[in-house]
């Protein structure tokens, strides 16, 4: 009798899972970064509306590509470009400033069929860093190009370049000046630059996208201005394949946001893929294990979006929340802020 | 009866494994890079002797630290510093040149107890890039610093800096000029910079080390001048945590060498750790799976050294060979070139 009940339950659960995945195969999920308590308090009704609209525009742009039969790389690039152009996100225009008052941008992209990848770090003149990352994937023999070399590669192959002032927005500059003031006040403490303390500002509005195209190929991408007030050419997890971005058709695609150093140390994106492939975890369980167990135990704040080959989507975060949106193959768009 | 035989076999196998690991617990393994067919042909009796001596010196330097009760991070740093200072290896002094005729150095280091890591990419004035990577681990909040920022960080905390000409050796410069000539002759082909072709030169004498200290903590590190004639600020796998270097006390430490782009795309070092943790593979089987199956199938040439928490060592490579050496806790040194 017990066995019968258990079996029935298993069949019922299986049917539910199949039904829900058949009903709601997601083809694209995007994020507009992790959110902190501070960010939540700052949010007005007006800015909340703007974020929702920005996420919806970006996810619809990627979906339009899907409808035209575009590849998952096309979908990821299209969505991320819109968020890079949107000054509300910390990527492309509207990126945070380094401690030297500059905008240094990082991005990466990967496809899961052949595990090809491209990334750029610390670029300063490329309008859309995600397109530069894609060009590295498609038009170079390399995976990661940094700084002046990456600028020069992007320019050389004809990508749109801009004056560095293009990335400057007044709002981010005001934040930068406030942070400089704060740093001056805290100088004795700032000199002791040890440990792995969590940055005090919610500057993690990194953007990312994971897509699944009609051929079953998963792609993932991430783009960011990095950590506010970063120094010494600091590079976070966003341009690091395996940390901020990974895609493998045998498991899922992942894009991360948060305190990048932890995502690098835990090889977070690749670890989610590995837990699915080697331990048989579902995409939800794998993302939860990495974000809510491993990273949380280490005080590594942030989150991920992930999409598996069957179109099952998950968002896992151990911080105040994640700005995100997804769209199903039938065009149903869902936008969520914070813990929604 | 069958069960009894199987059990006896299992007990016997277990005893053998315990005996062999008790006899030969390795505390440090180092590599001086993957070797190509060309390199093998170039090797004279004199240069072979020099390589063997260089590897032995480096492994003994790390062992001396072990004997004094030093940490695995100390052991890794000590061994790699010697190889960086040795002009025979493509790391520190004697690094290959970029296409612009410069030396741009990358290094990373990680410890497996708290998964702390540090790395630098494209540094040009730091005498020992591995020490800069360690300083990032211990004295900054970051994991990866690149280019001028990394130079400035290293200088700021008082690491030894040198004029970029320090890294220049006549032998590497001659190779650089030959490669420039070759490139000129092949110009029409060189313009078509697509695909993932394997570089034609055996410039992969990246160095690395993995150590296990008395507390059971594993550390791993890698240092390189990168790919000869690299352009556009190309960064390979050596400074990428998860690709060229990883350490996790629950599994093993790994340092890689070879065609770095593949090691990044396959998150090679972390994948070996994941196969051990999630699939229960031994360090030998995990390294073999990644290097001789996955990377080989993708034409990703190179190899790794790995050392697990029980002091079991392995070297896996799908190329002509690997220059390497290891030392047991009793001080027995083994040096191997190519396929020995």
PDB file of C-alpha atoms in Angstrom, chain A residues 75-273:
ATOM      1  CA  UNK A  75      18.895  36.481 -28.289  1.00  0.00           C
ATOM      2  CA  UNK A  76      21.367  36.994 -25.452  1.00  0.00           C
ATOM      3  CA  UNK A  77      23.198  39.747 -27.324  1.00  0.00           C
ATOM      4  CA  UNK A  78      19.972  41.558 -28.265  1.00  0.00           C
ATOM      5  CA  UNK A  79      18.650  41.589 -24.689  1.00  0.00           C
ATOM      6  CA  UNK A  80      21.917  42.611 -23.092  1.00  0.00           C
ATOM      7  CA  UNK A  81      22.548  45.387 -25.624  1.00  0.00           C
ATOM      8  CA  UNK A  82      19.273  47.033 -24.609  1.00  0.00           C
ATOM      9  CA  UNK A  83      20.244  46.887 -20.937  1.00  0.00           C
ATOM     10  CA  UNK A  84      23.735  48.218 -21.727  1.00  0.00           C
ATOM     11  CA  UNK A  85      22.106  51.163 -23.533  1.00  0.00           C
ATOM     12  CA  UNK A  86      19.711  51.719 -20.610  1.00  0.00           C
ATOM     13  CA  UNK A  87      21.335  54.064 -18.046  1.00  0.00           C
ATOM     14  CA  UNK A  88      19.423  52.415 -15.192  1.00  0.00           C
ATOM     15  CA  UNK A  89      21.673  49.352 -15.237  1.00  0.00           C
ATOM     16  CA  UNK A  90      25.328  49.057 -14.251  1.00  0.00           C
ATOM     17  CA  UNK A  91      26.494  47.977 -17.715  1.00  0.00           C
ATOM     18  CA  UNK A  92      27.410  50.024 -20.768  1.00  0.00           C
ATOM     19  CA  UNK A  93      25.942  53.532 -20.412  1.00  0.00           C
ATOM     20  CA  UNK A  94      25.216  54.164 -16.748  1.00  0.00           C
ATOM     21  CA  UNK A  95      28.042  51.998 -15.439  1.00  0.00           C
ATOM     22  CA  UNK A  96      29.505  52.784 -12.023  1.00  0.00           C
ATOM     23  CA  UNK A  97      32.806  54.643 -11.766  1.00  0.00           C
ATOM     24  CA  UNK A  98      36.184  53.334 -10.706  1.00  0.00           C
ATOM     25  CA  UNK A  99      37.960  55.086  -7.845  1.00  0.00           C
ATOM     26  CA  UNK A 100      39.804  57.049 -10.553  1.00  0.00           C
ATOM     27  CA  UNK A 101      36.460  58.297 -11.913  1.00  0.00           C
ATOM     28  CA  UNK A 102      36.463  56.149 -15.045  1.00  0.00           C
ATOM     29  CA  UNK A 103      34.066  53.599 -16.527  1.00  0.00           C
ATOM     30  CA  UNK A 104      35.713  50.217 -17.134  1.00  0.00           C
ATOM     31  CA  UNK A 105      33.407  47.601 -18.606  1.00  0.00           C
ATOM     32  CA  UNK A 106      33.471  43.787 -18.581  1.00  0.00           C
ATOM     33  CA  UNK A 107      31.345  41.279 -20.506  1.00  0.00           C
ATOM     34  CA  UNK A 108      31.289  37.638 -21.530  1.00  0.00           C
ATOM     35  CA  UNK A 109      29.196  35.304 -23.658  1.00  0.00           C
ATOM     36  CA  UNK A 110      29.189  31.527 -24.175  1.00  0.00           C
ATOM     37  CA  UNK A 111      27.249  28.965 -26.181  1.00  0.00           C
ATOM     38  CA  UNK A 112      26.590  25.490 -24.903  1.00  0.00           C
ATOM     39  CA  UNK A 113      26.843  23.294 -28.001  1.00  0.00           C
ATOM     40  CA  UNK A 114      30.554  23.654 -28.726  1.00  0.00           C
ATOM     41  CA  UNK A 115      31.405  25.434 -25.464  1.00  0.00           C
ATOM     42  CA  UNK A 116      32.713  28.438 -27.377  1.00  0.00           C
ATOM     43  CA  UNK A 117      33.172  31.602 -25.382  1.00  0.00           C
ATOM     44  CA  UNK A 118      34.334  35.191 -25.630  1.00  0.00           C
ATOM     45  CA  UNK A 119      34.961  37.911 -23.079  1.00  0.00           C
ATOM     46  CA  UNK A 120      36.391  41.388 -22.636  1.00  0.00           C
ATOM     47  CA  UNK A 121      37.538  43.093 -19.449  1.00  0.00           C
ATOM     48  CA  UNK A 122      38.257  46.738 -18.640  1.00  0.00           C
ATOM     49  CA  UNK A 123      37.164  48.111 -22.017  1.00  0.00           C
ATOM     50  CA  UNK A 124      36.558  51.852 -22.111  1.00  0.00           C
ATOM     51  CA  UNK A 125      35.463  52.808 -25.639  1.00  0.00           C
ATOM     52  CA  UNK A 126      33.251  49.941 -26.861  1.00  0.00           C
ATOM     53  CA  UNK A 127      29.593  51.016 -26.911  1.00  0.00           C
ATOM     54  CA  UNK A 128      28.311  47.482 -26.339  1.00  0.00           C
ATOM     55  CA  UNK A 129      30.778  45.298 -24.461  1.00  0.00           C
ATOM     56  CA  UNK A 130      28.561  42.215 -24.991  1.00  0.00           C
ATOM     57  CA  UNK A 131      29.040  42.594 -28.759  1.00  0.00           C
ATOM     58  CA  UNK A 132      32.788  42.812 -28.209  1.00  0.00           C
ATOM     59  CA  UNK A 133      32.640  39.593 -26.187  1.00  0.00           C
ATOM     60  CA  UNK A 134      30.699  37.945 -29.007  1.00  0.00           C
ATOM     61  CA  UNK A 135      33.243  39.177 -31.552  1.00  0.00           C
ATOM     62  CA  UNK A 136      36.015  37.600 -29.460  1.00  0.00           C
ATOM     63  CA  UNK A 137      34.045  34.335 -29.558  1.00  0.00           C
ATOM     64  CA  UNK A 138      33.420  34.467 -33.311  1.00  0.00           C
ATOM     65  CA  UNK A 139      36.264  36.468 -34.804  1.00  0.00           C
ATOM     66  CA  UNK A 140      39.342  35.721 -32.725  1.00  0.00           C
ATOM     67  CA  UNK A 141      41.232  32.634 -31.614  1.00  0.00           C
ATOM     68  CA  UNK A 142      40.986  33.855 -28.048  1.00  0.00           C
ATOM     69  CA  UNK A 143      38.522  33.825 -25.180  1.00  0.00           C
ATOM     70  CA  UNK A 144      39.553  36.784 -23.020  1.00  0.00           C
ATOM     71  CA  UNK A 145      40.962  40.139 -24.121  1.00  0.00           C
ATOM     72  CA  UNK A 146      41.648  42.930 -21.637  1.00  0.00           C
ATOM     73  CA  UNK A 147      42.126  46.702 -21.437  1.00  0.00           C
ATOM     74  CA  UNK A 148      43.684  48.592 -24.341  1.00  0.00           C
ATOM     75  CA  UNK A 149      44.160  45.398 -26.335  1.00  0.00           C
ATOM     76  CA  UNK A 150      40.458  44.631 -26.135  1.00  0.00           C
ATOM     77  CA  UNK A 151      39.570  48.217 -27.129  1.00  0.00           C
ATOM     78  CA  UNK A 152      41.881  47.966 -30.094  1.00  0.00           C
ATOM     79  CA  UNK A 153      40.512  44.564 -31.175  1.00  0.00           C
ATOM     80  CA  UNK A 154      36.921  45.848 -31.046  1.00  0.00           C
ATOM     81  CA  UNK A 155      37.787  48.979 -32.993  1.00  0.00           C
ATOM     82  CA  UNK A 156      39.797  46.974 -35.514  1.00  0.00           C
ATOM     83  CA  UNK A 157      36.915  44.714 -36.430  1.00  0.00           C
ATOM     84  CA  UNK A 158      34.566  47.661 -36.816  1.00  0.00           C
ATOM     85  CA  UNK A 159      32.443  47.565 -33.673  1.00  0.00           C
ATOM     86  CA  UNK A 160      30.849  50.849 -32.656  1.00  0.00           C
ATOM     87  CA  UNK A 161      33.160  52.800 -30.399  1.00  0.00           C
ATOM     88  CA  UNK A 162      32.356  55.887 -28.370  1.00  0.00           C
ATOM     89  CA  UNK A 163      34.135  58.551 -26.393  1.00  0.00           C
ATOM     90  CA  UNK A 164      34.493  57.311 -22.787  1.00  0.00           C
ATOM     91  CA  UNK A 165      32.204  60.189 -21.722  1.00  0.00           C
ATOM     92  CA  UNK A 166      29.314  58.320 -23.399  1.00  0.00           C
ATOM     93  CA  UNK A 167      29.132  55.959 -20.398  1.00  0.00           C
ATOM     94  CA  UNK A 168      28.961  58.823 -17.883  1.00  0.00           C
ATOM     95  CA  UNK A 169      25.593  59.495 -16.238  1.00  0.00           C
ATOM     96  CA  UNK A 170      24.936  62.202 -13.682  1.00  0.00           C
ATOM     97  CA  UNK A 171      23.294  59.836 -11.213  1.00  0.00           C
ATOM     98  CA  UNK A 172      26.256  57.451 -11.105  1.00  0.00           C
ATOM     99  CA  UNK A 173      28.678  60.398 -10.920  1.00  0.00           C
ATOM    100  CA  UNK A 174      26.810  61.770  -7.907  1.00  0.00           C
ATOM    101  CA  UNK A 175      27.073  58.356  -6.229  1.00  0.00           C
ATOM    102  CA  UNK A 176      30.788  58.284  -7.091  1.00  0.00           C
ATOM    103  CA  UNK A 177      31.337  61.669  -5.432  1.00  0.00           C
ATOM    104  CA  UNK A 178      29.400  60.579  -2.354  1.00  0.00           C
ATOM    105  CA  UNK A 179      31.482  57.411  -2.114  1.00  0.00           C
ATOM    106  CA  UNK A 180      34.695  59.425  -2.417  1.00  0.00           C
ATOM    107  CA  UNK A 181      33.507  61.619   0.448  1.00  0.00           C
ATOM    108  CA  UNK A 182      32.633  58.555   2.510  1.00  0.00           C
ATOM    109  CA  UNK A 183      36.048  57.055   1.803  1.00  0.00           C
ATOM    110  CA  UNK A 184      37.792  60.225   2.982  1.00  0.00           C
ATOM    111  CA  UNK A 185      35.873  60.094   6.250  1.00  0.00           C
ATOM    112  CA  UNK A 186      36.767  56.421   6.737  1.00  0.00           C
ATOM    113  CA  UNK A 187      40.374  56.770   5.669  1.00  0.00           C
ATOM    114  CA  UNK A 188      42.035  54.995   8.604  1.00  0.00           C
ATOM    115  CA  UNK A 189      39.801  51.991   8.008  1.00  0.00           C
ATOM    116  CA  UNK A 190      40.161  52.028   4.231  1.00  0.00           C
ATOM    117  CA  UNK A 191      43.925  51.703   4.495  1.00  0.00           C
ATOM    118  CA  UNK A 192      43.548  48.324   6.066  1.00  0.00           C
ATOM    119  CA  UNK A 193      42.531  46.688   2.818  1.00  0.00           C
ATOM    120  CA  UNK A 194      42.395  43.123   4.064  1.00  0.00           C
ATOM    121  CA  UNK A 195      39.759  40.469   4.213  1.00  0.00           C
ATOM    122  CA  UNK A 196      36.716  39.853   2.116  1.00  0.00           C
ATOM    123  CA  UNK A 197      34.299  42.475   3.379  1.00  0.00           C
ATOM    124  CA  UNK A 198      31.096  43.034   1.465  1.00  0.00           C
ATOM    125  CA  UNK A 199      30.874  46.376  -0.338  1.00  0.00           C
ATOM    126  CA  UNK A 200      28.417  48.668   1.372  1.00  0.00           C
ATOM    127  CA  UNK A 201      26.607  49.852  -1.742  1.00  0.00           C
ATOM    128  CA  UNK A 202      24.133  48.092  -3.905  1.00  0.00           C
ATOM    129  CA  UNK A 203      26.095  48.631  -7.065  1.00  0.00           C
ATOM    130  CA  UNK A 204      25.421  45.152  -8.369  1.00  0.00           C
ATOM    131  CA  UNK A 205      23.032  45.961 -11.165  1.00  0.00           C
ATOM    132  CA  UNK A 206      25.098  43.868 -13.525  1.00  0.00           C
ATOM    133  CA  UNK A 207      22.954  42.513 -16.370  1.00  0.00           C
ATOM    134  CA  UNK A 208      22.757  39.063 -17.900  1.00  0.00           C
ATOM    135  CA  UNK A 209      20.732  36.749 -20.092  1.00  0.00           C
ATOM    136  CA  UNK A 210      20.347  33.043 -20.785  1.00  0.00           C
ATOM    137  CA  UNK A 211      18.537  31.801 -23.890  1.00  0.00           C
ATOM    138  CA  UNK A 212      17.453  28.512 -25.445  1.00  0.00           C
ATOM    139  CA  UNK A 213      16.896  28.511 -29.192  1.00  0.00           C
ATOM    140  CA  UNK A 214      14.914  26.257 -31.511  1.00  0.00           C
ATOM    141  CA  UNK A 215      17.963  24.048 -32.138  1.00  0.00           C
ATOM    142  CA  UNK A 216      18.255  23.350 -28.401  1.00  0.00           C
ATOM    143  CA  UNK A 217      21.384  25.430 -27.992  1.00  0.00           C
ATOM    144  CA  UNK A 218      21.757  27.369 -24.781  1.00  0.00           C
ATOM    145  CA  UNK A 219      23.699  30.629 -24.614  1.00  0.00           C
ATOM    146  CA  UNK A 220      24.507  32.815 -21.627  1.00  0.00           C
ATOM    147  CA  UNK A 221      25.986  36.286 -21.294  1.00  0.00           C
ATOM    148  CA  UNK A 222      26.793  38.870 -18.635  1.00  0.00           C
ATOM    149  CA  UNK A 223      27.790  42.543 -18.809  1.00  0.00           C
ATOM    150  CA  UNK A 224      28.803  44.995 -16.086  1.00  0.00           C
ATOM    151  CA  UNK A 225      30.551  48.141 -15.039  1.00  0.00           C
ATOM    152  CA  UNK A 226      31.858  46.121 -12.117  1.00  0.00           C
ATOM    153  CA  UNK A 227      32.194  47.126  -8.503  1.00  0.00           C
ATOM    154  CA  UNK A 228      31.767  50.829  -7.732  1.00  0.00           C
ATOM    155  CA  UNK A 229      35.049  52.514  -6.761  1.00  0.00           C
ATOM    156  CA  UNK A 230      37.072  49.532  -7.922  1.00  0.00           C
ATOM    157  CA  UNK A 231      40.839  50.087  -8.034  1.00  0.00           C
ATOM    158  CA  UNK A 232      43.984  48.546  -9.492  1.00  0.00           C
ATOM    159  CA  UNK A 233      42.300  47.169 -12.601  1.00  0.00           C
ATOM    160  CA  UNK A 234      40.023  44.937 -10.507  1.00  0.00           C
ATOM    161  CA  UNK A 235      38.081  42.464 -12.626  1.00  0.00           C
ATOM    162  CA  UNK A 236      35.086  40.643 -11.174  1.00  0.00           C
ATOM    163  CA  UNK A 237      33.279  37.492 -12.218  1.00  0.00           C
ATOM    164  CA  UNK A 238      31.286  38.856 -15.170  1.00  0.00           C
ATOM    165  CA  UNK A 239      33.982  38.332 -17.842  1.00  0.00           C
ATOM    166  CA  UNK A 240      35.203  35.092 -16.283  1.00  0.00           C
ATOM    167  CA  UNK A 241      33.894  31.994 -18.027  1.00  0.00           C
ATOM    168  CA  UNK A 242      32.987  29.522 -15.273  1.00  0.00           C
ATOM    169  CA  UNK A 243      32.447  32.234 -12.649  1.00  0.00           C
ATOM    170  CA  UNK A 244      29.896  34.793 -13.908  1.00  0.00           C
ATOM    171  CA  UNK A 245      28.849  33.028 -17.116  1.00  0.00           C
ATOM    172  CA  UNK A 246      28.656  29.425 -18.320  1.00  0.00           C
ATOM    173  CA  UNK A 247      26.599  27.456 -20.825  1.00  0.00           C
ATOM    174  CA  UNK A 248      26.555  23.737 -21.528  1.00  0.00           C
ATOM    175  CA  UNK A 249      23.770  22.117 -23.547  1.00  0.00           C
ATOM    176  CA  UNK A 250      24.100  19.011 -21.379  1.00  0.00           C
ATOM    177  CA  UNK A 251      23.022  21.002 -18.333  1.00  0.00           C
ATOM    178  CA  UNK A 252      22.067  24.682 -18.399  1.00  0.00           C
ATOM    179  CA  UNK A 253      23.178  28.252 -18.979  1.00  0.00           C
ATOM    180  CA  UNK A 254      23.985  30.568 -16.072  1.00  0.00           C
ATOM    181  CA  UNK A 255      24.515  34.308 -15.617  1.00  0.00           C
ATOM    182  CA  UNK A 256      25.490  35.640 -12.196  1.00  0.00           C
ATOM    183  CA  UNK A 257      25.459  38.944 -10.363  1.00  0.00           C
ATOM    184  CA  UNK A 258      26.730  39.909  -6.960  1.00  0.00           C
ATOM    185  CA  UNK A 259      30.002  40.105  -5.097  1.00  0.00           C
ATOM    186  CA  UNK A 260      32.113  38.826  -7.976  1.00  0.00           C
ATOM    187  CA  UNK A 261      35.159  37.718  -5.993  1.00  0.00           C
ATOM    188  CA  UNK A 262      33.128  34.941  -4.353  1.00  0.00           C
ATOM    189  CA  UNK A 263      31.673  33.827  -7.655  1.00  0.00           C
ATOM    190  CA  UNK A 264      35.214  33.456  -9.014  1.00  0.00           C
ATOM    191  CA  UNK A 265      36.517  31.577  -5.961  1.00  0.00           C
ATOM    192  CA  UNK A 266      33.574  29.158  -6.072  1.00  0.00           C
ATOM    193  CA  UNK A 267      33.574  28.884  -9.913  1.00  0.00           C
ATOM    194  CA  UNK A 268      29.872  29.476  -9.353  1.00  0.00           C
ATOM    195  CA  UNK A 269      28.449  29.234 -12.882  1.00  0.00           C
ATOM    196  CA  UNK A 270      30.445  26.122 -13.744  1.00  0.00           C
ATOM    197  CA  UNK A 271      29.662  24.558 -10.378  1.00  0.00           C
ATOM    198  CA  UNK A 272      25.919  24.748 -11.116  1.00  0.00           C
ATOM    199  CA  UNK A 273      26.524  22.996 -14.446  1.00  0.00           C
TER     200      UNK A 273
END
